[in-house]
């Protein structure tokens, strides 16, 4: 999220917090007293970590890769923190083996990554050109993962649309993306589907639609307020459904895999659980977030509350039709039931209250839902400004998904916490606390009957964090971006997560407390290594740059001297 937008929202939130606290009629801590639950996960529960192509691969213009909208967006001034780009990022493109050894250290069951569309189809159009070198890279990654018994969970679209498709057609504003995306997915099924059994069509389409086409904080940076996000989402939902059907009719029998979508959403808790308006506002918040995509996919159409609110506001604006597009009845039945599992990305929670937006403020996605977001100032907020640690919200969201969408099979595709840029602290106790509490709430949800099959910690490495550049670090492993070799160092949370995986949960209080102590003990050694890093990179610079330069100079000088002597003789 971009700063200006965030600051605007943060001030709004703060004012409301002050007003409500003064009212003294609301107990902020009411939700915080849940006790810890010791126990283990069902057998076969899958533990993993994740990444995405643009955030980690680097090699943005290597081996025939085409440009993506993120390459172009980040190369414009003022779009990201310190104008950071993902040009080299973690250099993951060159470090398959290194990174898989980190996954082995953690004992992961699965690794979630995404395929860069322009790396394997430079213009995004299959008939133009398939880049075999790009195809080869993902083959090598998949093979190496399987060799180490790590299941690949592959996302087809983690935001890096080929730039040509944006320039020629307007990207997700244009209906033609549905067929182009389907061709790309089909190529992936064809080349990798013999080994990949878990496919995610889209990662967090909410962000693509809202931040890409409504607020413009993300690539392609369009600000089509009040319409852009709805239109993009409409095409994304149809593209998802088409790809699911393609897999279902052409590949499922042979390959026996699953196709799902990964939706992200905050939990929205009513400020006052006895106030009907707050209850409805909180429900609306969740429906405008996750329900926007999940309801068509599980029930065939947009949530009624979105149709009502956006329809009413469009009429107030004097528009003949709603800004929220509609599905024909054929489309509804085509879209309904197109997810073999649901991917869920979740990081944080908000308190929600009803707030009407006057028409003088314009018509936007954020004014359509008539809600105000609040935060409890006591919620821990270690990293990203928007990310407060509220573990119980995770359980509530999972229970909501269970009841709303008929208890689907769920994979948690993202959950984790960041830290601020300057902090090179590998003893990330707050991340340990976050994982411990969030994973525990997921365990409680499973005990309540929610069908969660796997969990993906976000993320394996520190990486490029979109408009925030490298200023927010989500990794279990610290990456030293100043060093051109991009070395990785384990944070204390690696030790902790590793033990959760090994025990498949939380055996008992004594052990879990012991893990935490041990994890924070080991990190000081890694800290020393990291502190020595500038020296190491200096020495590397000396051997790689200074020594060859001096040698070349010596040879040149000797040659000139020799020529001079020879001339003198003659
Ligand atoms: C969701 C996005 O999918 C992911 O790429 C990002 O790193 C996290 N949010 C954290 O902001």
Coordinates of C-alpha atoms and ligand atoms in Angstrom, one line a residue:
X1 CA 0.0 0.0 0.0
X2 CA 1.3 3.4 -0.9
X3 CA 2.1 5.9 1.8
X4 CA -0.3 8.7 1.0
X5 CA -3.2 6.3 0.9
X6 CA -2.1 4.7 4.1
X7 CA -1.5 7.9 5.9
X8 CA -5.0 9.0 5.0
X9 CA -6.5 5.8 6.3
X10 CA -4.3 5.8 9.4
X11 CA -5.4 9.2 10.5
X12 CA -9.0 8.3 10.0
X13 CA -8.5 5.2 12.1
X14 CA -6.7 7.0 14.9
X15 CA -9.5 9.6 15.2
X16 CA -12.1 7.0 15.6
X17 CA -10.0 5.1 18.1
X18 CA -9.8 8.2 20.3
X19 CA -13.5 8.9 20.1
X20 CA -14.4 5.4 20.9
X21 CA -11.9 5.0 23.8
X22 CA -13.3 8.2 25.3
X23 CA -16.8 6.7 25.1
X24 CA -15.5 4.0 27.6
X25 CA -18.2 1.6 26.6
X26 CA -16.1 -0.8 24.7
X27 CA -13.7 -3.4 26.1
X28 CA -10.9 -3.6 23.6
X29 CA -9.3 -6.6 25.3
X30 CA -12.4 -8.7 25.2
X31 CA -11.0 -10.8 22.4
X32 CA -7.5 -11.2 23.7
X33 CA -7.9 -13.7 26.5
X34 CA -8.1 -16.8 24.4
X35 CA -5.9 -19.5 25.9
X36 CA -3.2 -21.4 24.1
X37 CA -4.2 -24.8 22.8
X38 CA -1.6 -27.6 23.1
X39 CA -2.1 -30.4 20.5
X40 CA -1.1 -31.6 17.1
X41 CA -2.3 -31.3 13.6
X42 CA -4.0 -34.1 11.6
X43 CA -1.6 -36.7 10.1
X44 CA -0.4 -35.6 6.7
X45 CA -0.8 -31.9 7.3
X46 CA 1.5 -30.1 4.9
X47 CA 3.9 -27.5 6.1
X48 CA 5.5 -25.0 3.7
X49 CA 6.9 -21.6 2.9
X50 CA 6.3 -19.4 -0.1
X51 CA 7.6 -16.8 -2.5
X52 CA 6.6 -15.3 -5.9
X53 CA 8.5 -14.8 -9.1
X54 CA 8.9 -11.0 -9.3
X55 CA 9.6 -10.7 -5.6
X56 CA 12.5 -13.1 -5.5
X57 CA 13.9 -14.2 -8.9
X58 CA 15.7 -11.2 -10.1
X59 CA 17.1 -11.8 -13.7
X60 CA 14.5 -9.4 -15.0
X61 CA 16.0 -9.3 -18.5
X62 CA 17.9 -12.5 -18.7
X63 CA 17.6 -15.5 -21.0
X64 CA 14.9 -14.1 -23.2
X65 CA 12.5 -13.0 -20.6
X66 CA 10.0 -10.4 -21.7
X67 CA 9.0 -7.3 -19.7
X68 CA 6.2 -7.5 -17.1
X69 CA 4.1 -4.6 -15.8
X70 CA 6.2 -4.6 -12.6
X71 CA 9.5 -4.2 -14.5
X72 CA 8.0 -1.2 -16.2
X73 CA 6.3 0.2 -13.2
X74 CA 9.4 0.0 -10.9
X75 CA 11.6 1.6 -13.5
X76 CA 9.5 4.8 -13.3
X77 CA 10.5 7.3 -10.7
X78 CA 8.5 7.6 -7.5
X79 CA 6.5 4.4 -7.7
X80 CA 8.3 2.4 -5.0
X81 CA 10.1 3.1 -1.8
X82 CA 13.6 4.6 -2.7
X83 CA 12.7 3.7 -6.3
X84 CA 13.7 0.1 -5.5
X85 CA 13.1 -2.5 -8.3
X86 CA 13.0 -6.3 -8.4
X87 CA 15.7 -6.3 -11.1
X88 CA 18.0 -8.5 -9.1
X89 CA 16.1 -9.0 -5.8
X90 CA 17.3 -12.3 -4.1
X91 CA 18.8 -13.6 -7.4
X92 CA 16.6 -16.6 -6.8
X93 CA 16.9 -17.4 -10.6
X94 CA 20.5 -18.5 -9.9
X95 CA 20.0 -20.1 -6.6
X96 CA 17.7 -23.1 -6.9
X97 CA 20.0 -25.4 -5.0
X98 CA 20.9 -23.0 -2.3
X99 CA 17.3 -22.2 -1.6
X100 CA 16.2 -25.8 -1.6
X101 CA 18.8 -26.5 1.0
X102 CA 17.2 -23.9 3.2
X103 CA 13.8 -25.6 2.7
X104 CA 15.5 -28.9 3.7
X105 CA 16.8 -27.2 6.8
X106 CA 13.2 -26.4 7.7
X107 CA 12.0 -29.8 6.7
X108 CA 9.3 -28.3 4.5
X109 CA 6.6 -30.6 2.9
X110 CA 5.8 -28.0 0.2
X111 CA 7.1 -24.9 -1.4
X112 CA 4.8 -22.3 -3.0
X113 CA 6.2 -20.3 -5.9
X114 CA 4.9 -18.6 -9.0
X115 CA 5.7 -18.7 -12.6
X116 CA 6.5 -15.5 -14.4
X117 CA 4.3 -15.4 -17.4
X118 CA 6.7 -13.1 -19.5
X119 CA 9.6 -15.4 -18.6
X120 CA 8.1 -18.3 -20.5
X121 CA 5.9 -16.2 -23.0
X122 CA 7.8 -12.9 -23.5
X123 CA 4.8 -11.0 -25.0
X124 CA 2.2 -13.0 -23.1
X125 CA 0.9 -14.5 -26.4
X126 CA 1.6 -18.1 -27.0
X127 CA 1.6 -17.9 -30.8
X128 CA 4.2 -15.1 -30.7
X129 CA 6.9 -17.1 -28.9
X130 CA 7.6 -19.6 -26.2
X131 CA 10.9 -18.9 -24.4
X132 CA 12.4 -22.4 -23.9
X133 CA 15.1 -21.1 -21.6
X134 CA 12.4 -19.8 -19.2
X135 CA 10.5 -23.0 -19.4
X136 CA 13.8 -24.8 -18.5
X137 CA 14.3 -22.8 -15.4
X138 CA 11.0 -23.9 -13.9
X139 CA 11.6 -27.5 -15.0
X140 CA 14.8 -27.4 -13.0
X141 CA 13.2 -25.9 -10.0
X142 CA 10.3 -28.4 -10.0
X143 CA 12.7 -31.4 -10.5
X144 CA 15.0 -30.3 -7.7
X145 CA 12.1 -29.8 -5.3
X146 CA 10.7 -33.3 -6.1
X147 CA 14.2 -34.8 -5.8
X148 CA 14.1 -33.5 -2.2
X149 CA 10.6 -34.6 -1.5
X150 CA 9.2 -31.1 -1.5
X151 CA 5.8 -30.8 -3.2
X152 CA 5.5 -27.8 -5.5
X153 CA 2.4 -25.6 -5.2
X154 CA 2.5 -23.4 -8.2
X155 CA 0.8 -20.0 -8.7
X156 CA 0.2 -19.0 -12.3
X157 CA -0.4 -15.3 -11.7
X158 CA 1.3 -13.5 -8.9
X159 CA 0.8 -10.0 -10.4
X160 CA 3.5 -9.9 -13.2
X161 CA 1.4 -9.5 -16.3
X162 CA 3.4 -9.3 -19.6
X163 CA 3.7 -5.6 -20.4
X164 CA 2.7 -6.1 -24.1
X165 CA -0.7 -7.2 -22.9
X166 CA -1.1 -4.1 -20.8
X167 CA 0.0 -1.8 -23.6
X168 CA -2.0 -3.4 -26.4
X169 CA -5.2 -4.2 -24.5
X170 CA -5.2 -2.4 -21.1
X171 CA -4.5 -5.6 -19.2
X172 CA -7.2 -6.9 -16.9
X173 CA -9.6 -4.1 -18.0
X174 CA -9.9 -6.1 -21.3
X175 CA -11.9 -9.2 -21.7
X176 CA -9.2 -10.7 -24.1
X177 CA -7.0 -11.4 -21.1
X178 CA -9.2 -14.4 -20.4
X179 CA -8.1 -16.3 -23.5
X180 CA -4.4 -15.2 -23.2
X181 CA -4.3 -16.3 -19.6
X182 CA -5.9 -19.6 -20.5
X183 CA -3.3 -20.2 -23.2
X184 CA -0.5 -19.5 -20.7
X185 CA -2.1 -21.8 -18.1
X186 CA -2.5 -24.5 -20.7
X187 CA 1.2 -24.3 -21.6
X188 CA 2.0 -24.7 -17.9
X189 CA -0.2 -27.7 -17.5
X190 CA 1.3 -29.2 -20.7
X191 CA 5.0 -28.7 -19.7
X192 CA 4.8 -29.1 -15.9
X193 CA 1.5 -30.9 -15.1
X194 CA 3.1 -34.3 -15.1
X195 CA 4.9 -33.2 -11.9
X196 CA 2.8 -30.3 -10.5
X197 CA -0.4 -31.4 -8.8
X198 CA -1.4 -28.2 -7.0
X199 CA -2.2 -25.2 -9.2
X200 CA -3.3 -21.7 -8.0
X201 CA -4.7 -19.6 -10.8
X202 CA -4.5 -16.2 -9.2
X203 CA -2.8 -14.9 -6.1
X204 CA -4.8 -12.3 -4.2
X205 CA -6.9 -10.9 -7.0
X206 CA -8.2 -8.2 -4.6
X207 CA -4.9 -6.6 -4.7
X208 CA -4.6 -6.9 -8.5
X209 CA -8.0 -5.2 -8.9
X210 CA -7.9 -2.6 -6.2
X211 CA -4.3 -1.6 -6.0
X212 CA -3.6 -2.1 -9.7
X213 CA -6.7 -0.5 -11.3
X214 CA -8.4 1.6 -8.5
X215 CA -5.8 3.3 -6.4
X216 CA -2.8 2.8 -8.7
X217 CA -0.4 2.0 -5.9
X218 CA 0.6 -1.2 -7.8
X219 CA 1.4 -1.9 -11.4
X220 CA 0.0 -1.0 -13.9
X221 CA -0.7 2.1 -11.7
X222 CA -4.2 3.0 -13.1
X223 CA -6.6 5.1 -11.0
X224 CA -9.9 4.2 -12.5
X225 CA -11.8 4.9 -9.4
X226 CA -15.2 3.3 -8.8
X227 CA -15.0 1.1 -11.9
X228 CA -11.5 -0.2 -12.6
X229 CA -11.3 -2.7 -9.8
X230 CA -14.8 -4.1 -10.5
X231 CA -14.0 -4.6 -14.1
X232 CA -10.6 -6.1 -13.5
X233 CA -12.1 -8.5 -10.9
X234 CA -14.9 -9.5 -13.3
X235 CA -12.4 -10.6 -15.9
X236 CA -10.1 -12.3 -13.4
X237 CA -13.0 -14.4 -12.0
X238 CA -14.0 -15.5 -15.6
X239 CA -10.3 -16.2 -16.4
X240 CA -10.0 -18.3 -13.3
X241 CA -13.2 -20.3 -14.2
X242 CA -12.0 -20.9 -17.7
X243 CA -8.6 -22.2 -16.6
X244 CA -10.3 -24.5 -14.1
X245 CA -12.5 -25.9 -16.9
X246 CA -9.5 -26.3 -19.2
X247 CA -7.8 -28.4 -16.5
X248 CA -10.9 -30.3 -15.8
X249 CA -11.7 -31.3 -19.4
X250 CA -8.2 -31.6 -20.8
X251 CA -5.8 -32.6 -18.1
X252 CA -7.4 -33.9 -14.9
X253 CA -7.8 -37.5 -16.1
X254 CA -4.1 -37.7 -17.0
X255 CA -2.5 -35.6 -14.4
X256 CA -4.8 -36.0 -11.4
X257 CA -4.0 -32.6 -9.9
X258 CA -6.1 -29.8 -8.3
X259 CA -6.8 -26.2 -9.3
X260 CA -7.7 -23.5 -6.9
X261 CA -7.5 -19.8 -6.3
X262 CA -5.7 -17.9 -3.5
X263 CA -7.8 -15.2 -1.9
X264 CA -6.5 -12.8 0.7
X265 CA -8.6 -11.0 3.2
X266 CA -8.4 -9.3 6.6
X267 CA -11.0 -10.4 9.2
X268 CA -13.5 -7.6 10.1
X269 CA -14.8 -7.7 13.7
X270 CA -17.8 -5.5 14.7
X271 CA -16.7 -2.7 17.0
X272 CA -19.7 -3.3 19.2
X273 CA -21.0 -6.8 18.9
X274 CA -24.4 -5.8 20.3
X275 CA -24.9 -3.1 17.6
X276 CA -26.7 -4.5 14.5
X277 CA -25.2 -1.7 12.3
X278 CA -21.7 -2.7 13.3
X279 CA -22.4 -6.4 12.8
X280 CA -23.7 -5.7 9.3
X281 CA -20.8 -3.3 8.5
X282 CA -18.2 -6.0 9.6
X283 CA -19.9 -8.6 7.5
X284 CA -19.9 -6.2 4.5
X285 CA -16.2 -5.6 5.0
X286 CA -15.4 -9.3 4.7
X287 CA -17.9 -9.7 1.8
X288 CA -16.2 -6.9 -0.2
X289 CA -12.9 -8.5 0.5
X290 CA -12.9 -12.3 0.2
X291 CA -16.6 -12.7 -0.6
X292 CA -16.2 -10.6 -3.8
X293 CA -14.3 -13.5 -5.4
X294 CA -15.3 -16.5 -3.2
X295 CA -19.0 -16.1 -3.6
X296 CA -19.1 -16.3 -7.4
X297 CA -16.7 -19.2 -7.3
X298 CA -18.6 -21.2 -4.7
X299 CA -22.2 -19.9 -5.3
X300 CA -22.2 -18.5 -8.8
X301 CA -22.7 -14.7 -8.2
X302 CA -21.4 -11.7 -6.3
X303 CA -22.5 -11.3 -2.7
X304 CA -25.9 -9.8 -2.4
X305 CA -24.6 -7.0 -0.2
X306 CA -22.2 -5.9 -3.0
X307 CA -24.9 -5.9 -5.6
X308 CA -27.2 -3.9 -3.3
X309 CA -24.7 -1.3 -2.2
X310 CA -22.9 -0.7 -5.5
X311 CA -26.2 -0.8 -7.3
X312 CA -27.7 1.8 -5.0
X313 CA -24.7 4.1 -5.2
X314 CA -24.6 3.8 -9.0
X315 CA -28.2 4.9 -9.2
X316 CA -27.5 7.8 -6.8
X317 CA -24.8 8.9 -9.3
X318 CA -27.4 8.9 -12.0
X319 CA -25.9 5.8 -13.8
X320 CA -28.3 3.6 -15.7
X321 CA -26.5 0.4 -14.6
X322 CA -24.5 -0.7 -11.7
X323 CA -20.7 -0.1 -11.7
X324 CA -20.5 -3.8 -10.5
X325 CA -20.7 -5.9 -13.7
X326 CA -23.2 -8.7 -13.9
X327 CA -22.8 -12.4 -14.8
X328 CA -25.3 -14.0 -17.3
X329 CA -27.1 -17.1 -16.0
X330 CA -24.9 -19.2 -18.2
X331 CA -21.7 -17.6 -16.8
X332 CA -23.0 -18.1 -13.2
X333 CA -23.3 -21.9 -13.7
X334 CA -19.9 -22.0 -15.5
X335 CA -18.2 -20.2 -12.7
X336 CA -19.9 -21.9 -9.8
X337 CA -17.8 -24.8 -8.3
X338 CA -14.6 -24.0 -10.0
X339 CA -12.2 -24.5 -7.1
X340 CA -10.9 -27.8 -6.0
X341 CA -9.5 -26.2 -2.9
X342 CA -9.4 -22.6 -1.6
X343 CA -6.0 -20.9 -1.0
X344 CA -6.2 -18.4 1.9
X345 CA -3.8 -15.6 2.5
X346 CA -4.3 -13.8 5.8
X347 CA -2.2 -11.3 7.8
X348 CA -4.3 -9.1 10.0
X349 CA -7.7 -7.9 11.4
X350 CA -9.7 -4.6 11.7
X351 CA -12.5 -3.5 14.0
X352 CA -15.3 -2.3 11.8
X353 CA -18.1 0.2 12.2
X354 CA -20.8 1.6 9.9
X355 CA -19.8 4.9 8.2
X356 CA -21.8 6.5 5.4
X357 CA -19.7 8.3 2.8
X358 CA -21.3 11.5 1.3
X359 CA -21.6 11.5 -2.5
X360 CA -19.5 14.7 -2.5
X361 CA -16.5 12.5 -1.7
X362 CA -17.0 10.7 -5.1
X363 CA -17.7 7.1 -5.8
X364 CA -14.9 4.7 -5.2
X365 CA -14.5 1.1 -4.0
X366 CA -13.6 2.4 -0.6
X367 CA -16.7 4.5 -0.3
X368 CA -19.0 1.9 -1.7
X369 CA -18.9 -0.3 1.3
X370 CA -19.8 2.4 3.9
X371 CA -17.5 1.1 6.6
X372 CA -14.7 2.6 8.8
X373 CA -11.8 0.5 9.9
X374 CA -10.3 0.8 13.4
X375 CA -7.4 -0.7 15.2
X376 CA -6.7 -1.4 18.8
X377 CA -3.6 0.7 19.7
X378 CA -2.5 -2.2 21.9
X379 CA -2.2 -4.7 19.1
X380 CA 1.4 -5.5 18.3
X381 CA 2.6 -3.8 15.1
X382 CA 6.2 -4.8 14.5
X383 CA 6.6 -4.1 10.8
X384 CA 4.3 -3.0 7.9
X385 CA 2.0 -0.2 9.0
X386 CA -1.1 -2.1 8.1
X387 CA -0.1 -5.4 9.8
X388 CA -1.3 -5.7 13.4
X389 CA -0.9 -9.1 15.1
X390 CA -4.5 -10.3 15.9
X391 CA -4.3 -14.1 16.0
X392 CA -8.0 -14.7 16.9
X393 CA -9.1 -12.9 13.7
X394 CA -7.5 -15.8 11.7
X395 CA -9.7 -18.4 13.4
X396 CA -12.8 -16.3 12.9
X397 CA -12.0 -15.9 9.2
X398 CA -11.5 -19.6 8.8
X399 CA -14.8 -20.4 10.5
X400 CA -16.5 -17.8 8.3
X401 CA -15.1 -19.5 5.2
X402 CA -16.3 -22.9 6.5
X403 CA -19.9 -21.8 7.0
X404 CA -20.2 -19.5 4.0
X405 CA -18.7 -21.8 1.3
X406 CA -19.7 -25.3 2.4
X407 CA -16.5 -26.2 4.3
X408 CA -14.1 -26.3 1.3
X409 CA -10.7 -27.8 1.4
X410 CA -8.3 -25.0 2.4
X411 CA -4.6 -24.4 2.0
X412 CA -3.2 -21.4 3.8
X413 CA -1.1 -19.9 1.1
X414 CA 0.3 -16.9 3.0
X415 CA 0.6 -16.0 6.7
X416 CA 3.4 -14.1 8.3
X417 CA 4.8 -10.8 9.6
X418 CA 7.4 -8.2 8.5
X419 CA 9.9 -6.1 10.3
X420 CA 11.2 -2.6 9.5
X421 CA 14.1 -2.1 7.1
X422 CA 16.9 -0.9 9.4
X423 CA 16.4 -3.8 11.7
X424 CA 19.1 -6.4 10.9
X425 CA 18.0 -8.3 14.0
X426 CA 18.0 -12.0 13.4
X427 CA 16.6 -12.7 16.8
X428 CA 13.0 -12.1 15.6
X429 CA 11.2 -13.0 18.8
X430 CA 8.1 -11.1 17.7
X431 CA 7.9 -13.2 14.5
X432 CA 8.1 -16.3 16.7
X433 CA 5.2 -15.0 18.8
X434 CA 3.2 -14.2 15.7
X435 CA 3.7 -17.6 14.1
X436 CA 3.1 -19.4 17.4
X437 CA -0.2 -17.6 18.0
X438 CA -1.6 -17.6 14.4
X439 CA -0.7 -21.3 13.9
X440 CA -2.4 -22.1 17.2
X441 CA -5.6 -20.3 16.1
X442 CA -5.5 -22.4 12.9
X443 CA -5.2 -25.5 15.0
X444 CA -8.3 -24.5 17.0
X445 CA -10.2 -23.8 13.8
X446 CA -9.3 -27.3 12.6
X447 CA -10.5 -28.7 15.9
X448 CA -13.7 -26.8 15.1
X449 CA -14.0 -28.7 11.9
X450 CA -12.5 -26.3 9.4
X451 CA -10.9 -28.3 6.6
X452 CA -7.4 -26.9 6.5
X453 CA -4.9 -29.2 4.8
X454 CA -1.7 -27.2 4.8
X455 CA 0.0 -24.0 5.9
X456 CA 2.5 -21.8 4.0
X457 CA 4.6 -19.4 6.0
X458 CA 5.1 -16.1 4.2
X459 CA 7.8 -15.9 3.2
X460 CA 10.9 -18.1 2.9
X461 CA 13.2 -15.2 2.2
X462 CA 13.2 -11.4 2.6
X463 CA 12.3 -10.1 -0.8
X464 CA 11.0 -7.2 -2.9
X465 CA 7.8 -6.0 -1.1
X466 CA 6.1 -4.3 -4.0
X467 CA 5.6 -0.5 -3.6
X468 CA 7.4 -0.8 -0.2
X469 CA 10.6 -1.9 -2.0
X470 CA 13.0 -3.7 0.3
X471 CA 11.9 -1.8 3.4
X472 CA 9.7 -4.5 4.8
X473 CA 11.2 -7.9 5.5
X474 CA 8.8 -10.9 5.7
X475 CA 11.4 -13.7 5.5
X476 CA 12.3 -16.6 7.7
X477 CA 15.7 -16.0 6.2
X478 CA 17.3 -12.6 6.2
X479 CA 18.8 -11.6 2.8
X480 CA 21.6 -9.1 2.7
X481 CA 20.6 -7.0 -0.3
X482 CA 23.7 -4.8 -0.1
X483 CA 25.9 -7.8 -1.0
X484 CA 25.7 -8.6 -4.7
X485 CA 25.7 -12.4 -3.8
X486 CA 22.6 -11.9 -1.8
X487 CA 23.6 -14.2 1.1
X488 CA 20.8 -15.7 3.2
X489 CA 21.0 -15.9 7.1
X490 CA 18.5 -17.8 9.3
X491 CA 16.5 -15.8 11.7
X492 CA 15.5 -17.3 15.0
X493 CA 12.0 -18.0 13.6
X494 CA 13.6 -20.7 11.4
X495 CA 14.5 -22.7 14.5
X496 CA 11.0 -22.2 15.9
X497 CA 9.0 -23.0 12.8
X498 CA 11.3 -26.0 12.2
X499 CA 10.3 -27.5 15.5
X500 CA 6.5 -26.9 15.0
X501 CA 7.0 -28.8 11.7
X502 CA 8.9 -31.6 13.3
X503 CA 6.3 -32.1 16.1
X504 CA 3.4 -31.4 13.7
X505 CA 2.1 -28.9 16.2
X506 CA 2.5 -27.9 19.8
X507 CA 3.1 -31.0 22.0
X508 CA 3.1 -29.3 25.5
X509 CA 3.9 -26.1 27.2
X510 CA 7.4 -27.1 28.5
X511 CA 8.6 -28.1 25.1
X512 CA 7.2 -25.1 23.3
X513 CA 8.8 -22.7 25.8
X514 CA 12.0 -24.6 25.4
X515 CA 11.9 -24.2 21.6
X516 CA 11.5 -20.5 22.0
X517 CA 14.5 -20.2 24.3
X518 CA 16.7 -22.4 22.0
X519 CA 15.7 -20.4 18.9
X520 CA 16.7 -17.1 20.4
X521 CA 19.9 -18.5 21.7
X522 CA 21.1 -19.7 18.3
X523 CA 20.4 -16.5 16.5
X524 CA 23.3 -14.6 18.0
X525 CA 25.8 -16.7 16.0
X526 CA 24.0 -15.8 12.8
X527 CA 24.1 -12.2 13.9
X528 CA 27.8 -12.3 14.2
X529 CA 28.1 -13.8 10.7
X530 CA 25.9 -11.0 9.3
X531 CA 27.9 -8.4 11.1
X532 CA 31.0 -9.8 9.4
X533 CA 29.3 -9.6 6.0
X534 CA 30.5 -6.1 5.0
X535 CA 34.1 -7.3 5.5
X536 CA 33.5 -10.4 3.4
X537 CA 31.9 -8.5 0.6
X538 CA 34.8 -6.0 0.7
X539 CA 37.2 -8.9 0.4
X540 CA 35.2 -10.4 -2.5
X541 CA 35.2 -7.0 -4.2
X542 CA 39.0 -7.0 -3.8
X543 CA 39.4 -10.4 -5.4
X544 CA 36.8 -10.0 -8.1
X545 CA 37.4 -6.4 -9.2
X546 CA 40.6 -4.9 -7.9
X547 CA 42.9 -7.9 -8.5
X548 CA 41.9 -8.4 -12.2
X549 CA 42.1 -4.7 -12.8
X550 CA 45.6 -4.4 -11.3
X551 CA 46.7 -7.4 -13.3
X552 CA 45.4 -6.0 -16.6
X553 CA 47.1 -2.7 -15.9
X554 CA 50.4 -4.5 -15.2
X555 CA 50.2 -6.4 -18.5
X556 CA 49.4 -3.2 -20.4
X557 CA 52.3 -1.2 -18.8
X558 CA 54.7 -4.1 -19.4
X559 CA 53.6 -4.2 -23.1
X560 CA 54.2 -0.5 -23.5
X561 CA 57.5 -0.7 -21.8
X562 CA 58.6 -3.6 -24.1
X563 CA 57.6 -1.8 -27.2
X564 CA 59.6 1.2 -26.0
X565 CA 62.7 -0.9 -25.5
X566 CA 62.3 -2.6 -28.9
X567 CA 62.0 0.7 -30.6
X568 CA 65.1 2.1 -28.9
X569 CA 67.1 -0.9 -30.1
X570 CA 66.1 -0.4 -33.7
Ligands
LIG1 C1 0.2 -10.5 -0.2 C2 1.0 -10.7 -1.4 O1 0.4 -11.7 -2.2 C3 2.5 -10.9 -1.2 O2 3.1 -10.9 -2.4 C4 3.0 -9.9 -0.2 O3 4.4 -10.2 0.0 C5 2.2 -10.0 1.1 N1 0.9 -9.7 0.8 C6 2.7 -9.1 2.2 O4 2.5 -7.8 1.9

